[in-house]
Amino acid sequence: MQPKSHGRILLTRPNPLDPLQIQDNILSHPDDMKAAMARIELCREIGNSASLRPYAKREVMPRNLKGIDLENFIRDGATTYSYETCTAKIGRDSMSVVDAKLKVYGIEKLRIADGSIMPRVTTGNTMAPALSSANAPERC
């Protein structure tokens, strides 16, 4: 729920209507792969347990894969399951997009109030914190 891998969204040209380049970098941090492998092993253990044996004929996937074969299986099926967040940094340095009141630097009367301004991804759905940030400018 809290991956250590981080992606990037890059501009391809100066025109804001030009397509963006999205580098998701899923499983680029070794700890994320270790966690994915541990999850599969746990699911296999539960699915192959004696209590569930009467309800299953055989294990279909990933079967008894180990090492690099299991890593390849995970990479082939990996996808993001959550909303993209943390793309508009809050702060005062050169990489920051918004200030503490969510005002966009360099553009008057514009604020960002969605998951992109979150400093960290939540462990649950991002909707509640996004709604909280949408109301934050009124409280500031």
Tab-separated table of N, CA and C in Angstrom:
chain	number	residue	atom	x	y	z
A	1	MET	N	0.807	-1.202	0.000
A	1	MET	CA	0.000	0.000	0.000
A	1	MET	C	0.849	1.265	0.000
A	2	GLN	N	2.101	1.145	0.367
A	2	GLN	CA	2.970	2.313	0.339
A	2	GLN	C	4.264	1.953	-0.396
A	3	PRO	N	4.195	1.932	-1.719
A	3	PRO	CA	5.378	1.552	-2.495
A	3	PRO	C	6.517	2.551	-2.322
A	4	LYS	N	7.716	2.037	-2.448
A	4	LYS	CA	8.900	2.893	-2.384
A	4	LYS	C	9.325	3.351	-3.777
A	5	SER	N	8.789	2.707	-4.806
A	5	SER	CA	9.074	3.106	-6.181
A	5	SER	C	8.328	4.396	-6.489
A	6	HIS	N	8.974	5.281	-7.227
A	6	HIS	CA	8.351	6.551	-7.576
A	6	HIS	C	8.446	6.771	-9.072
A	7	GLY	N	7.347	7.196	-9.649
A	7	GLY	CA	7.318	7.512	-11.072
A	7	GLY	C	7.502	8.996	-11.309
A	8	ARG	N	7.421	9.350	-12.592
A	8	ARG	CA	7.560	10.758	-12.964
A	8	ARG	C	6.617	11.071	-14.119
A	9	ILE	N	6.180	12.313	-14.175
A	9	ILE	CA	5.425	12.814	-15.315
A	9	ILE	C	6.259	13.931	-15.908
A	10	LEU	N	6.584	13.809	-17.191
A	10	LEU	CA	7.476	14.765	-17.834
A	10	LEU	C	6.782	15.455	-19.004
A	11	LEU	N	7.099	16.726	-19.189
A	11	LEU	CA	6.623	17.440	-20.374
A	11	LEU	C	7.458	16.983	-21.561
A	12	THR	N	6.818	16.831	-22.718
A	12	THR	CA	7.571	16.433	-23.908
A	12	THR	C	7.981	17.644	-24.732
A	13	ARG	N	7.186	18.715	-24.636
A	13	ARG	CA	7.467	19.962	-25.342
A	13	ARG	C	6.883	21.113	-24.530
A	14	PRO	N	7.211	22.346	-24.886
A	14	PRO	CA	6.713	23.500	-24.123
A	14	PRO	C	5.192	23.697	-24.201
A	15	ASN	N	4.557	23.234	-25.262
A	15	ASN	CA	3.115	23.424	-25.426
A	15	ASN	C	2.361	22.535	-24.425
A	16	PRO	N	1.528	23.128	-23.549
A	16	PRO	CA	0.823	22.320	-22.536
A	16	PRO	C	-0.168	21.325	-23.126
A	17	LEU	N	-0.525	21.482	-24.397
A	17	LEU	CA	-1.455	20.544	-25.036
A	17	LEU	C	-0.735	19.326	-25.624
A	18	ASP	N	0.582	19.378	-25.669
A	18	ASP	CA	1.346	18.230	-26.164
A	18	ASP	C	1.252	17.079	-25.171
A	19	PRO	N	1.414	15.848	-25.646
A	19	PRO	CA	1.304	14.705	-24.732
A	19	PRO	C	2.393	14.713	-23.663
A	20	LEU	N	2.068	14.134	-22.533
A	20	LEU	CA	3.022	13.979	-21.439
A	20	LEU	C	3.719	12.630	-21.558
A	21	GLN	N	4.874	12.519	-20.978
A	21	GLN	CA	5.551	11.235	-20.875
A	21	GLN	C	5.394	10.764	-19.434
A	22	ILE	N	4.778	9.597	-19.257
A	22	ILE	CA	4.556	9.063	-17.914
A	22	ILE	C	5.468	7.862	-17.715
A	23	GLN	N	6.313	7.952	-16.711
A	23	GLN	CA	7.191	6.848	-16.335
A	23	GLN	C	6.698	6.341	-14.988
A	24	ASP	N	5.967	5.233	-14.990
A	24	ASP	CA	5.370	4.768	-13.734
A	24	ASP	C	6.386	4.125	-12.795
A	25	ASN	N	7.420	3.531	-13.333
A	25	ASN	CA	8.493	2.920	-12.528
A	25	ASN	C	7.975	1.913	-11.498
A	26	ILE	N	6.900	1.223	-11.829
A	26	ILE	CA	6.345	0.224	-10.916
A	26	ILE	C	7.413	-0.830	-10.619
A	27	LEU	N	7.569	-1.166	-9.362
A	27	LEU	CA	8.503	-2.193	-8.881
A	27	LEU	C	9.971	-1.848	-9.147
A	28	SER	N	10.284	-0.561	-9.295
A	28	SER	CA	11.687	-0.201	-9.530
A	28	SER	C	12.514	-0.259	-8.250
A	29	HIS	N	11.875	-0.157	-7.095
A	29	HIS	CA	12.594	-0.273	-5.827
A	29	HIS	C	12.593	-1.749	-5.410
A	30	PRO	N	13.732	-2.301	-5.029
A	30	PRO	CA	13.807	-3.724	-4.680
A	30	PRO	C	12.852	-4.148	-3.559
A	31	ASP	N	12.589	-3.252	-2.608
A	31	ASP	CA	11.670	-3.607	-1.518
A	31	ASP	C	10.251	-3.859	-2.029
A	32	ASP	N	9.857	-3.170	-3.094
A	32	ASP	CA	8.523	-3.379	-3.652
A	32	ASP	C	8.400	-4.774	-4.273
A	33	MET	N	9.454	-5.236	-4.927
A	33	MET	CA	9.440	-6.585	-5.497
A	33	MET	C	9.410	-7.625	-4.382
A	34	LYS	N	10.200	-7.407	-3.336
A	34	LYS	CA	10.197	-8.341	-2.199
A	34	LYS	C	8.804	-8.436	-1.585
A	35	ALA	N	8.137	-7.281	-1.437
A	35	ALA	CA	6.787	-7.265	-0.864
A	35	ALA	C	5.804	-7.998	-1.778
A	36	ALA	N	5.906	-7.796	-3.079
A	36	ALA	CA	5.012	-8.473	-4.030
A	36	ALA	C	5.225	-9.988	-3.983
A	37	MET	N	6.473	-10.408	-3.903
A	37	MET	CA	6.769	-11.845	-3.825
A	37	MET	C	6.213	-12.435	-2.527
A	38	ALA	N	6.360	-11.713	-1.429
A	38	ALA	CA	5.835	-12.191	-0.140
A	38	ALA	C	4.312	-12.313	-0.193
A	39	ARG	N	3.644	-11.369	-0.853
A	39	ARG	CA	2.183	-11.434	-0.968
A	39	ARG	C	1.751	-12.659	-1.764
A	40	ILE	N	2.457	-12.930	-2.835
A	40	ILE	CA	2.107	-14.104	-3.655
A	40	ILE	C	2.333	-15.385	-2.860
A	41	GLU	N	3.434	-15.457	-2.153
A	41	GLU	CA	3.708	-16.649	-1.339
A	41	GLU	C	2.615	-16.851	-0.284
A	42	LEU	N	2.175	-15.770	0.351
A	42	LEU	CA	1.105	-15.868	1.346
A	42	LEU	C	-0.199	-16.338	0.697
A	43	CYS	N	-0.539	-15.770	-0.446
A	43	CYS	CA	-1.761	-16.191	-1.151
A	43	CYS	C	-1.675	-17.657	-1.571
A	44	ARG	N	-0.517	-18.068	-2.051
A	44	ARG	CA	-0.333	-19.473	-2.432
A	44	ARG	C	-0.510	-20.380	-1.217
A	45	GLU	N	0.079	-19.978	-0.099
A	45	GLU	CA	-0.021	-20.761	1.128
A	45	GLU	C	-1.485	-20.909	1.564
A	46	ILE	N	-2.213	-19.817	1.529
A	46	ILE	CA	-3.631	-19.868	1.903
A	46	ILE	C	-4.420	-20.702	0.898
A	47	GLY	N	-4.214	-20.438	-0.378
A	47	GLY	CA	-4.950	-21.155	-1.425
A	47	GLY	C	-4.670	-22.641	-1.469
A	48	ASN	N	-3.475	-23.030	-1.091
A	48	ASN	CA	-3.100	-24.449	-1.101
A	48	ASN	C	-3.244	-25.109	0.270
A	49	SER	N	-3.849	-24.411	1.214
A	49	SER	CA	-3.989	-24.958	2.565
A	49	SER	C	-4.963	-26.143	2.597
A	50	ALA	N	-4.825	-26.944	3.607
A	50	ALA	CA	-5.684	-28.129	3.760
A	50	ALA	C	-7.155	-27.735	3.846
A	51	SER	N	-7.464	-26.606	4.514
A	51	SER	CA	-8.874	-26.217	4.650
A	51	SER	C	-9.519	-25.813	3.328
A	52	LEU	N	-8.728	-25.308	2.394
A	52	LEU	CA	-9.296	-24.907	1.101
A	52	LEU	C	-9.156	-25.989	0.026
A	53	ARG	N	-8.417	-27.024	0.313
A	53	ARG	CA	-8.177	-28.089	-0.662
A	53	ARG	C	-9.474	-28.685	-1.245
A	54	PRO	N	-10.532	-28.887	-0.458
A	54	PRO	CA	-11.757	-29.452	-1.037
A	54	PRO	C	-12.417	-28.542	-2.081
A	55	TYR	N	-12.075	-27.274	-2.107
A	55	TYR	CA	-12.735	-26.331	-3.003
A	55	TYR	C	-11.919	-25.985	-4.252
A	56	ALA	N	-10.733	-26.510	-4.360
A	56	ALA	CA	-9.879	-26.183	-5.511
A	56	ALA	C	-9.347	-27.457	-6.150
A	57	LYS	N	-9.319	-27.460	-7.490
A	57	LYS	CA	-8.758	-28.619	-8.198
A	57	LYS	C	-7.243	-28.519	-8.283
A	58	ARG	N	-6.752	-27.325	-8.609
A	58	ARG	CA	-5.313	-27.135	-8.761
A	58	ARG	C	-4.983	-25.647	-8.733
A	59	GLU	N	-3.746	-25.359	-8.496
A	59	GLU	CA	-3.286	-23.972	-8.570
A	59	GLU	C	-3.063	-23.626	-10.032
A	60	VAL	N	-3.686	-22.566	-10.488
A	60	VAL	CA	-3.577	-22.178	-11.893
A	60	VAL	C	-2.379	-21.252	-12.109
A	61	MET	N	-2.269	-20.240	-11.280
A	61	MET	CA	-1.165	-19.295	-11.412
A	61	MET	C	-0.726	-18.845	-10.027
A	62	PRO	N	0.484	-18.568	-9.771
A	62	PRO	CA	1.636	-18.653	-10.659
A	62	PRO	C	2.295	-20.027	-10.662
A	63	ARG	N	1.641	-20.993	-10.099
A	63	ARG	CA	2.205	-22.333	-9.909
A	63	ARG	C	3.415	-22.226	-8.996
A	64	ASN	N	4.367	-23.081	-9.137
A	64	ASN	CA	5.477	-23.099	-8.192
A	64	ASN	C	6.690	-22.333	-8.729
A	65	LEU	N	6.466	-21.104	-9.149
A	65	LEU	CA	7.567	-20.292	-9.662
A	65	LEU	C	8.430	-19.793	-8.515
A	66	LYS	N	9.703	-19.687	-8.768
A	66	LYS	CA	10.660	-19.173	-7.777
A	66	LYS	C	11.620	-18.214	-8.464
A	67	GLY	N	12.297	-17.416	-7.664
A	67	GLY	CA	13.373	-16.549	-8.144
A	67	GLY	C	12.980	-15.653	-9.292
A	68	ILE	N	13.817	-15.626	-10.335
A	68	ILE	CA	13.617	-14.720	-11.475
A	68	ILE	C	12.324	-15.029	-12.222
A	69	ASP	N	11.910	-16.307	-12.236
A	69	ASP	CA	10.647	-16.648	-12.898
A	69	ASP	C	9.458	-16.006	-12.187
A	70	LEU	N	9.477	-15.993	-10.861
A	70	LEU	CA	8.414	-15.351	-10.100
A	70	LEU	C	8.474	-13.830	-10.294
A	71	GLU	N	9.676	-13.263	-10.315
A	71	GLU	CA	9.811	-11.824	-10.567
A	71	GLU	C	9.234	-11.461	-11.926
A	72	ASN	N	9.537	-12.252	-12.951
A	72	ASN	CA	9.008	-11.982	-14.294
A	72	ASN	C	7.489	-12.089	-14.316
A	73	PHE	N	6.939	-13.072	-13.613
A	73	PHE	CA	5.489	-13.229	-13.516
A	73	PHE	C	4.872	-11.970	-12.898
A	74	ILE	N	5.487	-11.468	-11.837
A	74	ILE	CA	4.983	-10.273	-11.153
A	74	ILE	C	5.093	-9.055	-12.063
A	75	ARG	N	6.252	-8.868	-12.700
A	75	ARG	CA	6.441	-7.707	-13.583
A	75	ARG	C	5.467	-7.735	-14.761
A	76	ASP	N	5.209	-8.913	-15.306
A	76	ASP	CA	4.287	-9.030	-16.443
A	76	ASP	C	2.862	-8.640	-16.065
A	77	GLY	N	2.485	-8.849	-14.810
A	77	GLY	CA	1.124	-8.559	-14.387
A	77	GLY	C	0.970	-7.293	-13.573
A	78	ALA	N	2.061	-6.613	-13.285
A	78	ALA	CA	2.006	-5.435	-12.404
A	78	ALA	C	1.274	-4.281	-13.073
A	79	THR	N	0.437	-3.658	-12.300
A	79	THR	CA	-0.276	-2.468	-12.752
A	79	THR	C	-0.579	-1.604	-11.547
A	80	THR	N	-0.861	-0.357	-11.779
A	80	THR	CA	-1.233	0.484	-10.659
A	80	THR	C	-2.706	0.251	-10.342
A	81	TYR	N	-3.050	0.291	-9.106
A	81	TYR	CA	-4.419	0.039	-8.672
A	81	TYR	C	-4.980	1.243	-7.932
A	82	SER	N	-4.259	2.315	-7.938
A	82	SER	CA	-4.698	3.479	-7.173
A	82	SER	C	-4.601	4.724	-8.038
A	83	TYR	N	-5.036	5.830	-7.480
A	83	TYR	CA	-4.992	7.100	-8.184
A	83	TYR	C	-3.587	7.666	-8.111
A	84	GLU	N	-3.182	8.296	-9.190
A	84	GLU	CA	-1.869	8.927	-9.202
A	84	GLU	C	-1.905	10.128	-8.262
A	85	THR	N	-0.905	10.249	-7.434
A	85	THR	CA	-0.846	11.327	-6.461
A	85	THR	C	0.574	11.857	-6.370
A	86	CYS	N	0.711	12.919	-5.607
A	86	CYS	CA	2.024	13.463	-5.245
A	86	CYS	C	2.796	13.998	-6.448
A	87	THR	N	2.111	14.577	-7.434
A	87	THR	CA	2.788	15.090	-8.625
A	87	THR	C	3.011	16.598	-8.583
A	88	ALA	N	2.380	17.305	-7.642
A	88	ALA	CA	2.531	18.762	-7.537
A	88	ALA	C	3.036	19.093	-6.139
A	89	LYS	N	4.344	19.144	-6.002
A	89	LYS	CA	4.974	19.281	-4.700
A	89	LYS	C	4.611	20.584	-3.980
A	90	ILE	N	4.339	20.443	-2.675
A	90	ILE	CA	4.119	21.594	-1.811
A	90	ILE	C	5.468	21.983	-1.214
A	91	GLY	N	5.765	23.265	-1.208
A	91	GLY	CA	7.003	23.694	-0.579
A	91	GLY	C	7.482	25.032	-1.083
A	92	ARG	N	8.765	25.297	-0.815
A	92	ARG	CA	9.351	26.587	-1.196
A	92	ARG	C	10.593	26.419	-2.064
A	93	ASP	N	10.947	25.178	-2.424
A	93	ASP	CA	12.153	25.004	-3.236
A	93	ASP	C	11.817	25.066	-4.728
A	94	SER	N	12.831	24.915	-5.569
A	94	SER	CA	12.644	25.072	-7.016
A	94	SER	C	11.755	23.985	-7.638
A	95	MET	N	11.569	22.875	-6.950
A	95	MET	CA	10.722	21.801	-7.469
A	95	MET	C	9.262	21.949	-7.027
A	96	SER	N	8.975	22.883	-6.143
A	96	SER	CA	7.621	23.036	-5.602
A	96	SER	C	6.696	23.707	-6.603
A	97	VAL	N	5.448	23.249	-6.604
A	97	VAL	CA	4.430	23.759	-7.514
A	97	VAL	C	3.437	24.653	-6.777
A	98	VAL	N	3.145	24.305	-5.514
A	98	VAL	CA	2.165	25.065	-4.736
A	98	VAL	C	2.738	25.420	-3.364
A	99	ASP	N	2.142	26.482	-2.770
A	99	ASP	CA	2.537	26.859	-1.420
A	99	ASP	C	1.629	26.155	-0.405
A	100	ALA	N	1.773	26.475	0.864
A	100	ALA	CA	1.012	25.806	1.920
A	100	ALA	C	-0.497	26.062	1.832
A	101	LYS	N	-0.892	27.080	1.093
A	101	LYS	CA	-2.323	27.364	0.903
A	101	LYS	C	-2.810	26.832	-0.446
A	102	LEU	N	-2.000	26.000	-1.080
A	102	LEU	CA	-2.307	25.317	-2.342
A	102	LEU	C	-2.353	26.260	-3.543
A	103	LYS	N	-1.792	27.467	-3.403
A	103	LYS	CA	-1.735	28.409	-4.517
A	103	LYS	C	-0.591	28.020	-5.444
A	104	VAL	N	-0.876	27.974	-6.745
A	104	VAL	CA	0.135	27.614	-7.734
A	104	VAL	C	1.091	28.787	-7.917
A	105	TYR	N	2.380	28.501	-7.812
A	105	TYR	CA	3.389	29.549	-8.003
A	105	TYR	C	3.327	30.088	-9.431
A	106	GLY	N	3.330	31.408	-9.563
A	106	GLY	CA	3.415	32.041	-10.870
A	106	GLY	C	2.084	32.214	-11.591
A	107	ILE	N	0.989	31.707	-11.035
A	107	ILE	CA	-0.323	31.858	-11.684
A	107	ILE	C	-1.308	32.356	-10.637
A	108	GLU	N	-1.821	33.547	-10.834
A	108	GLU	CA	-2.744	34.126	-9.858
A	108	GLU	C	-4.101	33.441	-9.903
A	109	LYS	N	-4.734	33.349	-8.750
A	109	LYS	CA	-6.094	32.820	-8.586
A	109	LYS	C	-6.231	31.373	-9.047
A	110	LEU	N	-5.162	30.601	-8.943
A	110	LEU	CA	-5.241	29.178	-9.268
A	110	LEU	C	-4.698	28.377	-8.101
A	111	ARG	N	-5.485	27.397	-7.688
A	111	ARG	CA	-5.070	26.482	-6.625
A	111	ARG	C	-5.208	25.055	-7.124
A	112	ILE	N	-4.429	24.173	-6.558
A	112	ILE	CA	-4.562	22.741	-6.846
A	112	ILE	C	-5.099	22.096	-5.589
A	113	ALA	N	-6.209	21.410	-5.723
A	113	ALA	CA	-6.825	20.781	-4.553
A	113	ALA	C	-7.287	19.378	-4.915
A	114	ASP	N	-6.326	18.521	-5.227
A	114	ASP	CA	-6.634	17.112	-5.486
A	114	ASP	C	-5.470	16.270	-4.970
A	115	GLY	N	-5.464	15.002	-5.284
A	115	GLY	CA	-4.434	14.107	-4.779
A	115	GLY	C	-3.024	14.460	-5.214
A	116	SER	N	-2.880	15.283	-6.240
A	116	SER	CA	-1.534	15.600	-6.716
A	116	SER	C	-0.720	16.385	-5.696
A	117	ILE	N	-1.381	17.092	-4.766
A	117	ILE	CA	-0.644	17.904	-3.790
A	117	ILE	C	-0.327	17.141	-2.505
A	118	MET	N	-0.739	15.882	-2.427
A	118	MET	CA	-0.456	15.110	-1.212
A	118	MET	C	1.045	14.913	-1.054
A	119	PRO	N	1.586	15.155	0.121
A	119	PRO	CA	3.018	14.928	0.315
A	119	PRO	C	3.374	13.439	0.369
A	120	ARG	N	2.424	12.584	0.757
A	120	ARG	CA	2.621	11.132	0.806
A	120	ARG	C	1.311	10.461	0.405
A	121	VAL	N	1.412	9.299	-0.186
A	121	VAL	CA	0.224	8.543	-0.563
A	121	VAL	C	-0.381	7.925	0.695
A	122	THR	N	-1.684	8.023	0.834
A	122	THR	CA	-2.360	7.423	1.982
A	122	THR	C	-2.431	5.915	1.816
A	123	THR	N	-2.694	5.195	2.884
A	123	THR	CA	-2.787	3.734	2.784
A	123	THR	C	-4.171	3.276	2.354
A	124	GLY	N	-5.113	4.175	2.266
A	124	GLY	CA	-6.458	3.853	1.801
A	124	GLY	C	-6.765	4.644	0.552
A	125	ASN	N	-8.029	4.665	0.188
A	125	ASN	CA	-8.465	5.414	-0.977
A	125	ASN	C	-8.112	6.891	-0.793
A	126	THR	N	-7.765	7.547	-1.871
A	126	THR	CA	-7.319	8.940	-1.802
A	126	THR	C	-8.469	9.950	-1.845
A	127	MET	N	-9.702	9.480	-1.963
A	127	MET	CA	-10.822	10.414	-2.106
A	127	MET	C	-11.026	11.300	-0.867
A	128	ALA	N	-11.057	10.712	0.326
A	128	ALA	CA	-11.302	11.511	1.533
A	128	ALA	C	-10.238	12.591	1.738
A	129	PRO	N	-8.952	12.264	1.656
A	129	PRO	CA	-7.960	13.334	1.819
A	129	PRO	C	-8.031	14.373	0.700
A	130	ALA	N	-8.402	13.956	-0.513
A	130	ALA	CA	-8.517	14.916	-1.615
A	130	ALA	C	-9.661	15.887	-1.340
A	131	LEU	N	-10.770	15.368	-0.817
A	131	LEU	CA	-11.885	16.258	-0.477
A	131	LEU	C	-11.487	17.200	0.640
A	132	SER	N	-10.690	16.723	1.577
A	132	SER	CA	-10.215	17.587	2.666
A	132	SER	C	-9.333	18.694	2.117
A	133	SER	N	-8.475	18.364	1.139
A	133	SER	CA	-7.601	19.387	0.573
A	133	SER	C	-8.405	20.383	-0.253
A	134	ALA	N	-9.508	19.937	-0.852
A	134	ALA	CA	-10.339	20.840	-1.639
A	134	ALA	C	-10.970	21.899	-0.751
A	135	ASN	N	-11.225	21.566	0.492
A	135	ASN	CA	-11.805	22.519	1.430
A	135	ASN	C	-10.745	23.307	2.194
A	136	ALA	N	-9.502	22.899	2.105
A	136	ALA	CA	-8.426	23.532	2.873
A	136	ALA	C	-8.272	25.027	2.587
A	137	PRO	N	-8.360	25.501	1.321
A	137	PRO	CA	-8.171	26.938	1.101
A	137	PRO	C	-9.159	27.804	1.870
A	138	GLU	N	-10.368	27.306	2.102
A	138	GLU	CA	-11.347	28.079	2.852
A	138	GLU	C	-10.915	28.241	4.313
A	139	ARG	N	-10.195	27.248	4.827
A	139	ARG	CA	-9.761	27.305	6.221
A	139	ARG	C	-8.479	28.122	6.376
A	140	CYS	N	-7.739	28.320	5.296
A	140	CYS	CA	-6.443	29.019	5.388
A	140	CYS	C	-6.608	30.523	5.462
